[in-house]
Every structure is written in structure tokens, then in C-alpha cells.
């Protein structure tokens, strides 16, 4: 099963973030009419799961300066205790290059960037799953800036954005956010690095389905 986003169900802010200002303005009249008429407006396709295509080793930055910035983030993560294979992957949806890491026993990390937009630099996301939902949250996500252009995440995701913060400080803040919730889920030594991110994606899909943002596309 695959989906397309229902543009008529998005907020105006989400519409601009997803499509960019120019394209959002172009489709806004159609979206407004569809909202009034209770009709959907099919948008970008969304698969049922994330897809990661391996690049292998190396950092395919958009420019030499972009590559140096990404390498500096990689070095800072490793200095802060993050471990990773050094492999780079292409993630869809999101159209981002990503490099995965693990910190401690329960925190997944993604260093991500867009090869076609080197001026945006790189983003770092820290993800820790909780052992129960007593606090009302299932997972804590701390990031230097929102990565990708998807709708707002599930209400069960405790999101914290700290732009302009160094890697060590970001990790420290993430630990503080996690401690407010209680016990965390550990990552197995041989666990698939992408599994926590796949689980986050599915959690968001369910939230978007509840909001009426997903239009099912039957495979032929």
C-alpha cells in the first residue's frame, strides 16, 4: 500500500513547508476550493515505509565546502561518543542523504543533508524511544532543524528544535528532554540501524491518517 498526501488537509504552514512558497501560492486557490467543498487534493506520494538506498563510504556533498561542513559534523559526533559505520544512504521520502550513528544504549542519530541545496548545510537528529507512554509521548526527537518536508509529526513525538547548537550541547539537551519521561528502550547490539526511524515514520503515518492527510493508492 502506498499513499499520496491530501493537500487540502494540510495547514497553510505545512503546505508552504512541503511545496515551497511559490508552488504553495500557485496551488492555494485549488486547495481553498477543495477545503470548502470537502474534496481532497492529491499531493506528493508517500510509501508505506522509508526507503534507504546505500551510497557506500564517502560524503557526496553538493560542493567542496558542503562536503567539509558534513565532515566536520561527522567528526563532532564521533568526538561526542557517537559510533557509526561511515556509510551514507539516500532516504525517501525526504530526498535526503543520511549517515546513521548510535549514542549510548538507546539513542539513534541521523546526520542529514540535501545534495541539491548545499547552502542549507547539514542537520542532526537524535531519536530515543520510551519504554512506556505514561508521559503521553512514545519517543523523543531532538534536532538542529526539522529535516525533510513532511507534515507535522504525531502528537506522541516529543519534538525539540535547537538551531545553532553544537553537537555536544545538542546531545546534552536531548538527554535532559529524555529524562523527563522516564525509562527508555535499549537498542540491540545487532539491531538494524534504520528500525527506530522506520517506527517513527509509521507512527507519523498513523497520525496523518487520523487527520485525513493520506489518500490510499492501490498497487496495480
PDB file of C-alpha atoms in Angstrom:
ATOM      1  CA  UNK A   1       0.000   0.000   0.000  1.00  0.00           C
ATOM      2  CA  UNK A   2       1.234   3.469  -0.890  1.00  0.00           C
ATOM      3  CA  UNK A   3      -0.302   6.856  -0.230  1.00  0.00           C
ATOM      4  CA  UNK A   4      -0.438  10.389  -1.522  1.00  0.00           C
ATOM      5  CA  UNK A   5      -0.769  13.394   0.741  1.00  0.00           C
ATOM      6  CA  UNK A   6      -4.086  15.195   0.775  1.00  0.00           C
ATOM      7  CA  UNK A   7      -3.007  18.803   0.291  1.00  0.00           C
ATOM      8  CA  UNK A   8      -6.461  20.054   1.279  1.00  0.00           C
ATOM      9  CA  UNK A   9      -5.956  18.636   4.776  1.00  0.00           C
ATOM     10  CA  UNK A  10      -2.668  20.424   5.419  1.00  0.00           C
ATOM     11  CA  UNK A  11      -2.396  23.684   7.303  1.00  0.00           C
ATOM     12  CA  UNK A  12      -1.167  26.653   5.279  1.00  0.00           C
ATOM     13  CA  UNK A  13       2.157  26.459   7.148  1.00  0.00           C
ATOM     14  CA  UNK A  14       2.571  22.784   6.274  1.00  0.00           C
ATOM     15  CA  UNK A  15       1.630  23.480   2.668  1.00  0.00           C
ATOM     16  CA  UNK A  16       4.350  26.132   2.366  1.00  0.00           C
ATOM     17  CA  UNK A  17       6.916  23.890   4.063  1.00  0.00           C
ATOM     18  CA  UNK A  18       6.081  20.954   1.821  1.00  0.00           C
ATOM     19  CA  UNK A  19       5.871  22.691  -1.552  1.00  0.00           C
ATOM     20  CA  UNK A  20       7.876  25.873  -1.083  1.00  0.00           C
ATOM     21  CA  UNK A  21       6.413  29.373  -1.101  1.00  0.00           C
ATOM     22  CA  UNK A  22       5.982  29.809  -4.886  1.00  0.00           C
ATOM     23  CA  UNK A  23       4.328  26.457  -5.567  1.00  0.00           C
ATOM     24  CA  UNK A  24       2.167  26.713  -2.435  1.00  0.00           C
ATOM     25  CA  UNK A  25       0.810  30.064  -3.611  1.00  0.00           C
ATOM     26  CA  UNK A  26       0.091  28.571  -7.020  1.00  0.00           C
ATOM     27  CA  UNK A  27      -1.998  25.677  -5.643  1.00  0.00           C
ATOM     28  CA  UNK A  28      -3.636  27.601  -2.791  1.00  0.00           C
ATOM     29  CA  UNK A  29      -6.747  28.635  -4.818  1.00  0.00           C
ATOM     30  CA  UNK A  30      -7.409  24.995  -5.762  1.00  0.00           C
ATOM     31  CA  UNK A  31      -6.750  23.851  -2.189  1.00  0.00           C
ATOM     32  CA  UNK A  32      -9.083  26.516  -0.779  1.00  0.00           C
ATOM     33  CA  UNK A  33     -11.911  25.470  -3.122  1.00  0.00           C
ATOM     34  CA  UNK A  34     -11.354  21.807  -2.215  1.00  0.00           C
ATOM     35  CA  UNK A  35     -11.489  22.606   1.509  1.00  0.00           C
ATOM     36  CA  UNK A  36     -14.801  24.417   1.080  1.00  0.00           C
ATOM     37  CA  UNK A  37     -16.184  21.546  -0.976  1.00  0.00           C
ATOM     38  CA  UNK A  38     -14.840  18.807   1.274  1.00  0.00           C
ATOM     39  CA  UNK A  39     -12.744  17.379  -1.549  1.00  0.00           C
ATOM     40  CA  UNK A  40      -9.164  16.036  -1.387  1.00  0.00           C
ATOM     41  CA  UNK A  41      -6.305  17.383  -3.474  1.00  0.00           C
ATOM     42  CA  UNK A  42      -3.723  14.654  -4.193  1.00  0.00           C
ATOM     43  CA  UNK A  43      -0.151  15.722  -3.500  1.00  0.00           C
ATOM     44  CA  UNK A  44       3.243  14.009  -3.267  1.00  0.00           C
ATOM     45  CA  UNK A  45       3.451  10.239  -2.991  1.00  0.00           C
ATOM     46  CA  UNK A  46       4.295   8.613   0.335  1.00  0.00           C
ATOM     47  CA  UNK A  47       5.394   4.977   0.606  1.00  0.00           C
ATOM     48  CA  UNK A  48       4.249   2.790   3.487  1.00  0.00           C
ATOM     49  CA  UNK A  49       7.852   2.612   4.735  1.00  0.00           C
ATOM     50  CA  UNK A  50      11.020   4.639   4.382  1.00  0.00           C
ATOM     51  CA  UNK A  51      13.412   3.604   1.630  1.00  0.00           C
ATOM     52  CA  UNK A  52      17.179   3.788   2.155  1.00  0.00           C
ATOM     53  CA  UNK A  53      19.488   3.343  -0.827  1.00  0.00           C
ATOM     54  CA  UNK A  54      23.189   2.896   0.032  1.00  0.00           C
ATOM     55  CA  UNK A  55      25.785   5.301  -1.331  1.00  0.00           C
ATOM     56  CA  UNK A  56      28.606   3.444   0.390  1.00  0.00           C
ATOM     57  CA  UNK A  57      31.520   5.217   2.016  1.00  0.00           C
ATOM     58  CA  UNK A  58      32.309   8.851   1.285  1.00  0.00           C
ATOM     59  CA  UNK A  59      30.326  12.062   1.592  1.00  0.00           C
ATOM     60  CA  UNK A  60      28.620  13.186  -1.636  1.00  0.00           C
ATOM     61  CA  UNK A  61      28.189  16.835  -0.681  1.00  0.00           C
ATOM     62  CA  UNK A  62      26.871  19.322  -3.235  1.00  0.00           C
ATOM     63  CA  UNK A  63      30.064  21.431  -3.167  1.00  0.00           C
ATOM     64  CA  UNK A  64      33.562  21.036  -1.655  1.00  0.00           C
ATOM     65  CA  UNK A  65      32.571  23.439   1.150  1.00  0.00           C
ATOM     66  CA  UNK A  66      29.388  21.467   1.755  1.00  0.00           C
ATOM     67  CA  UNK A  67      31.434  18.267   1.986  1.00  0.00           C
ATOM     68  CA  UNK A  68      33.771  19.886   4.532  1.00  0.00           C
ATOM     69  CA  UNK A  69      30.794  21.004   6.640  1.00  0.00           C
ATOM     70  CA  UNK A  70      29.341  17.495   6.664  1.00  0.00           C
ATOM     71  CA  UNK A  71      32.720  16.002   7.545  1.00  0.00           C
ATOM     72  CA  UNK A  72      33.036  18.461  10.448  1.00  0.00           C
ATOM     73  CA  UNK A  73      29.628  17.348  11.777  1.00  0.00           C
ATOM     74  CA  UNK A  74      30.708  13.721  11.435  1.00  0.00           C
ATOM     75  CA  UNK A  75      33.903  14.398  13.404  1.00  0.00           C
ATOM     76  CA  UNK A  76      31.996  16.284  16.111  1.00  0.00           C
ATOM     77  CA  UNK A  77      29.511  13.431  16.506  1.00  0.00           C
ATOM     78  CA  UNK A  78      32.290  10.877  16.879  1.00  0.00           C
ATOM     79  CA  UNK A  79      34.121  13.096  19.351  1.00  0.00           C
ATOM     80  CA  UNK A  80      30.899  13.267  21.378  1.00  0.00           C
ATOM     81  CA  UNK A  81      30.740   9.453  21.544  1.00  0.00           C
ATOM     82  CA  UNK A  82      28.585   8.556  18.538  1.00  0.00           C
ATOM     83  CA  UNK A  83      29.503   5.394  16.654  1.00  0.00           C
ATOM     84  CA  UNK A  84      28.646   4.558  13.051  1.00  0.00           C
ATOM     85  CA  UNK A  85      29.827   2.590  10.056  1.00  0.00           C
ATOM     86  CA  UNK A  86      30.626   5.687   7.975  1.00  0.00           C
ATOM     87  CA  UNK A  87      28.184   4.647   5.254  1.00  0.00           C
ATOM     88  CA  UNK A  88      25.932   7.200   3.576  1.00  0.00           C
ATOM     89  CA  UNK A  89      22.382   6.442   2.428  1.00  0.00           C
ATOM     90  CA  UNK A  90      19.761   8.202   0.327  1.00  0.00           C
ATOM     91  CA  UNK A  91      16.406   8.421   2.137  1.00  0.00           C
ATOM     92  CA  UNK A  92      12.965   8.633   0.565  1.00  0.00           C
ATOM     93  CA  UNK A  93      10.630  10.326   1.237  1.00  0.00           C
ATOM     94  CA  UNK A  94      12.552  13.413   2.201  1.00  0.00           C
ATOM     95  CA  UNK A  95      15.122  13.174  -0.607  1.00  0.00           C
ATOM     96  CA  UNK A  96      17.985  13.489   1.868  1.00  0.00           C
ATOM     97  CA  UNK A  97      21.409  11.950   2.175  1.00  0.00           C
ATOM     98  CA  UNK A  98      21.791  10.472   5.663  1.00  0.00           C
ATOM     99  CA  UNK A  99      24.554   8.978   7.782  1.00  0.00           C
ATOM    100  CA  UNK A 100      23.424   6.937  10.831  1.00  0.00           C
ATOM    101  CA  UNK A 101      25.025   6.684  14.279  1.00  0.00           C
ATOM    102  CA  UNK A 102      24.219   5.345  17.736  1.00  0.00           C
ATOM    103  CA  UNK A 103      24.918   7.095  21.039  1.00  0.00           C
ATOM    104  CA  UNK A 104      24.921   5.052  24.230  1.00  0.00           C
ATOM    105  CA  UNK A 105      22.440   2.203  24.534  1.00  0.00           C
ATOM    106  CA  UNK A 106      19.290   3.833  23.250  1.00  0.00           C
ATOM    107  CA  UNK A 107      19.759   6.901  21.057  1.00  0.00           C
ATOM    108  CA  UNK A 108      19.707   6.790  17.257  1.00  0.00           C
ATOM    109  CA  UNK A 109      21.286   9.669  15.346  1.00  0.00           C
ATOM    110  CA  UNK A 110      20.948  10.840  11.743  1.00  0.00           C
ATOM    111  CA  UNK A 111      23.238  13.359  10.114  1.00  0.00           C
ATOM    112  CA  UNK A 112      21.331  14.526   7.035  1.00  0.00           C
ATOM    113  CA  UNK A 113      21.773  16.939   4.151  1.00  0.00           C
ATOM    114  CA  UNK A 114      20.419  17.747   0.701  1.00  0.00           C
ATOM    115  CA  UNK A 115      22.995  17.434  -2.085  1.00  0.00           C
ATOM    116  CA  UNK A 116      20.924  19.821  -4.237  1.00  0.00           C
ATOM    117  CA  UNK A 117      20.804  22.504  -1.539  1.00  0.00           C
ATOM    118  CA  UNK A 118      24.339  22.844  -0.121  1.00  0.00           C
ATOM    119  CA  UNK A 119      23.542  26.275   1.304  1.00  0.00           C
ATOM    120  CA  UNK A 120      21.218  24.638   3.842  1.00  0.00           C
ATOM    121  CA  UNK A 121      24.144  22.816   5.443  1.00  0.00           C
ATOM    122  CA  UNK A 122      23.538  19.651   7.461  1.00  0.00           C
ATOM    123  CA  UNK A 123      21.032  18.713  10.167  1.00  0.00           C
ATOM    124  CA  UNK A 124      21.418  16.375  13.132  1.00  0.00           C
ATOM    125  CA  UNK A 125      18.509  14.419  14.615  1.00  0.00           C
ATOM    126  CA  UNK A 126      18.587  12.450  17.888  1.00  0.00           C
ATOM    127  CA  UNK A 127      15.880   9.837  18.485  1.00  0.00           C
ATOM    128  CA  UNK A 128      15.167   7.897  21.695  1.00  0.00           C
ATOM    129  CA  UNK A 129      12.180   5.577  22.129  1.00  0.00           C
ATOM    130  CA  UNK A 130      10.498   5.321  25.530  1.00  0.00           C
ATOM    131  CA  UNK A 131       9.609   2.053  27.263  1.00  0.00           C
ATOM    132  CA  UNK A 132       6.070   3.208  28.069  1.00  0.00           C
ATOM    133  CA  UNK A 133       3.742   6.050  27.130  1.00  0.00           C
ATOM    134  CA  UNK A 134       2.870   7.163  30.662  1.00  0.00           C
ATOM    135  CA  UNK A 135       4.037  10.696  29.887  1.00  0.00           C
ATOM    136  CA  UNK A 136       1.861  10.892  26.778  1.00  0.00           C
ATOM    137  CA  UNK A 137       4.881  10.576  24.473  1.00  0.00           C
ATOM    138  CA  UNK A 138       6.258   7.493  22.759  1.00  0.00           C
ATOM    139  CA  UNK A 139       9.532   8.950  21.526  1.00  0.00           C
ATOM    140  CA  UNK A 140      11.780  11.984  21.974  1.00  0.00           C
ATOM    141  CA  UNK A 141      13.188  13.710  18.874  1.00  0.00           C
ATOM    142  CA  UNK A 142      15.785  16.465  19.264  1.00  0.00           C
ATOM    143  CA  UNK A 143      17.153  18.179  16.172  1.00  0.00           C
ATOM    144  CA  UNK A 144      19.140  21.162  14.964  1.00  0.00           C
ATOM    145  CA  UNK A 145      16.395  21.907  12.439  1.00  0.00           C
ATOM    146  CA  UNK A 146      13.461  19.973  11.001  1.00  0.00           C
ATOM    147  CA  UNK A 147      14.799  17.609   8.345  1.00  0.00           C
ATOM    148  CA  UNK A 148      12.659  16.730   5.331  1.00  0.00           C
ATOM    149  CA  UNK A 149       9.440  18.394   4.215  1.00  0.00           C
ATOM    150  CA  UNK A 150       6.696  16.230   5.650  1.00  0.00           C
ATOM    151  CA  UNK A 151       3.652  17.344   7.736  1.00  0.00           C
ATOM    152  CA  UNK A 152       3.830  17.923  11.488  1.00  0.00           C
ATOM    153  CA  UNK A 153       4.748  14.734  13.378  1.00  0.00           C
ATOM    154  CA  UNK A 154       2.474  12.659  15.584  1.00  0.00           C
ATOM    155  CA  UNK A 155       1.337  14.141  18.880  1.00  0.00           C
ATOM    156  CA  UNK A 156       3.173  11.213  20.509  1.00  0.00           C
ATOM    157  CA  UNK A 157       6.530  12.598  19.338  1.00  0.00           C
ATOM    158  CA  UNK A 158       8.132  14.990  21.831  1.00  0.00           C
ATOM    159  CA  UNK A 159       9.976  17.301  19.422  1.00  0.00           C
ATOM    160  CA  UNK A 160      12.666  19.805  20.395  1.00  0.00           C
ATOM    161  CA  UNK A 161      14.444  22.016  17.840  1.00  0.00           C
ATOM    162  CA  UNK A 162      17.726  23.664  18.885  1.00  0.00           C
ATOM    163  CA  UNK A 163      19.140  25.577  15.925  1.00  0.00           C
ATOM    164  CA  UNK A 164      22.715  26.809  16.052  1.00  0.00           C
ATOM    165  CA  UNK A 165      23.649  24.453  18.896  1.00  0.00           C
ATOM    166  CA  UNK A 166      26.883  22.442  18.829  1.00  0.00           C
ATOM    167  CA  UNK A 167      26.819  18.654  18.774  1.00  0.00           C
ATOM    168  CA  UNK A 168      27.895  18.157  22.404  1.00  0.00           C
ATOM    169  CA  UNK A 169      25.305  20.666  23.648  1.00  0.00           C
ATOM    170  CA  UNK A 170      22.622  19.077  21.463  1.00  0.00           C
ATOM    171  CA  UNK A 171      23.322  15.664  22.982  1.00  0.00           C
ATOM    172  CA  UNK A 172      23.206  17.125  26.482  1.00  0.00           C
ATOM    173  CA  UNK A 173      19.867  18.792  25.829  1.00  0.00           C
ATOM    174  CA  UNK A 174      18.461  15.615  24.322  1.00  0.00           C
ATOM    175  CA  UNK A 175      19.408  13.657  27.451  1.00  0.00           C
ATOM    176  CA  UNK A 176      17.622  16.281  29.542  1.00  0.00           C
ATOM    177  CA  UNK A 177      14.461  16.014  27.429  1.00  0.00           C
ATOM    178  CA  UNK A 178      14.517  12.218  27.664  1.00  0.00           C
ATOM    179  CA  UNK A 179      14.986  12.186  31.457  1.00  0.00           C
ATOM    180  CA  UNK A 180      11.671  13.991  31.885  1.00  0.00           C
ATOM    181  CA  UNK A 181       9.838  10.953  30.520  1.00  0.00           C
ATOM    182  CA  UNK A 182      11.328   8.049  32.445  1.00  0.00           C
ATOM    183  CA  UNK A 183      12.720   4.775  31.182  1.00  0.00           C
ATOM    184  CA  UNK A 184      13.943   4.357  27.614  1.00  0.00           C
ATOM    185  CA  UNK A 185      14.105   1.469  25.199  1.00  0.00           C
ATOM    186  CA  UNK A 186      17.537  -0.014  24.575  1.00  0.00           C
ATOM    187  CA  UNK A 187      18.938  -0.695  21.127  1.00  0.00           C
ATOM    188  CA  UNK A 188      20.161  -4.225  20.480  1.00  0.00           C
ATOM    189  CA  UNK A 189      23.815  -4.599  19.541  1.00  0.00           C
ATOM    190  CA  UNK A 190      22.865  -6.210  16.212  1.00  0.00           C
ATOM    191  CA  UNK A 191      19.705  -4.201  15.596  1.00  0.00           C
ATOM    192  CA  UNK A 192      19.017  -2.678  12.181  1.00  0.00           C
ATOM    193  CA  UNK A 193      20.020   0.994  12.451  1.00  0.00           C
ATOM    194  CA  UNK A 194      17.025   2.071  10.366  1.00  0.00           C
ATOM    195  CA  UNK A 195      14.399   0.334  12.555  1.00  0.00           C
ATOM    196  CA  UNK A 196      13.847   3.234  15.029  1.00  0.00           C
ATOM    197  CA  UNK A 197      13.413   5.660  12.122  1.00  0.00           C
ATOM    198  CA  UNK A 198      11.033   3.291  10.331  1.00  0.00           C
ATOM    199  CA  UNK A 199       8.985   3.039  13.531  1.00  0.00           C
ATOM    200  CA  UNK A 200       8.883   6.822  13.811  1.00  0.00           C
ATOM    201  CA  UNK A 201       7.707   7.089  10.198  1.00  0.00           C
ATOM    202  CA  UNK A 202       4.893   4.582  10.772  1.00  0.00           C
ATOM    203  CA  UNK A 203       3.845   6.436  13.946  1.00  0.00           C
ATOM    204  CA  UNK A 204       3.606   9.626  11.891  1.00  0.00           C
ATOM    205  CA  UNK A 205       1.684   7.884   9.107  1.00  0.00           C
ATOM    206  CA  UNK A 206      -0.949   6.811  11.627  1.00  0.00           C
ATOM    207  CA  UNK A 207      -1.257  10.372  12.897  1.00  0.00           C
ATOM    208  CA  UNK A 208      -1.574  11.718   9.339  1.00  0.00           C
ATOM    209  CA  UNK A 209      -4.218   9.094   8.595  1.00  0.00           C
ATOM    210  CA  UNK A 210      -6.214  10.239  11.634  1.00  0.00           C
ATOM    211  CA  UNK A 211      -6.006  13.806  10.307  1.00  0.00           C
ATOM    212  CA  UNK A 212      -7.286  12.735   6.889  1.00  0.00           C
ATOM    213  CA  UNK A 213      -3.995  13.566   5.195  1.00  0.00           C
ATOM    214  CA  UNK A 214      -3.455  10.209   3.468  1.00  0.00           C
ATOM    215  CA  UNK A 215      -5.103   9.076   0.258  1.00  0.00           C
ATOM    216  CA  UNK A 216      -4.603   5.375  -0.393  1.00  0.00           C
ATOM    217  CA  UNK A 217      -3.143   4.321  -3.729  1.00  0.00           C
ATOM    218  CA  UNK A 218      -3.836   0.719  -4.696  1.00  0.00           C
ATOM    219  CA  UNK A 219      -0.901  -1.026  -6.351  1.00  0.00           C
ATOM    220  CA  UNK A 220      -1.626  -2.314  -9.839  1.00  0.00           C
TER     221      UNK A 220
END
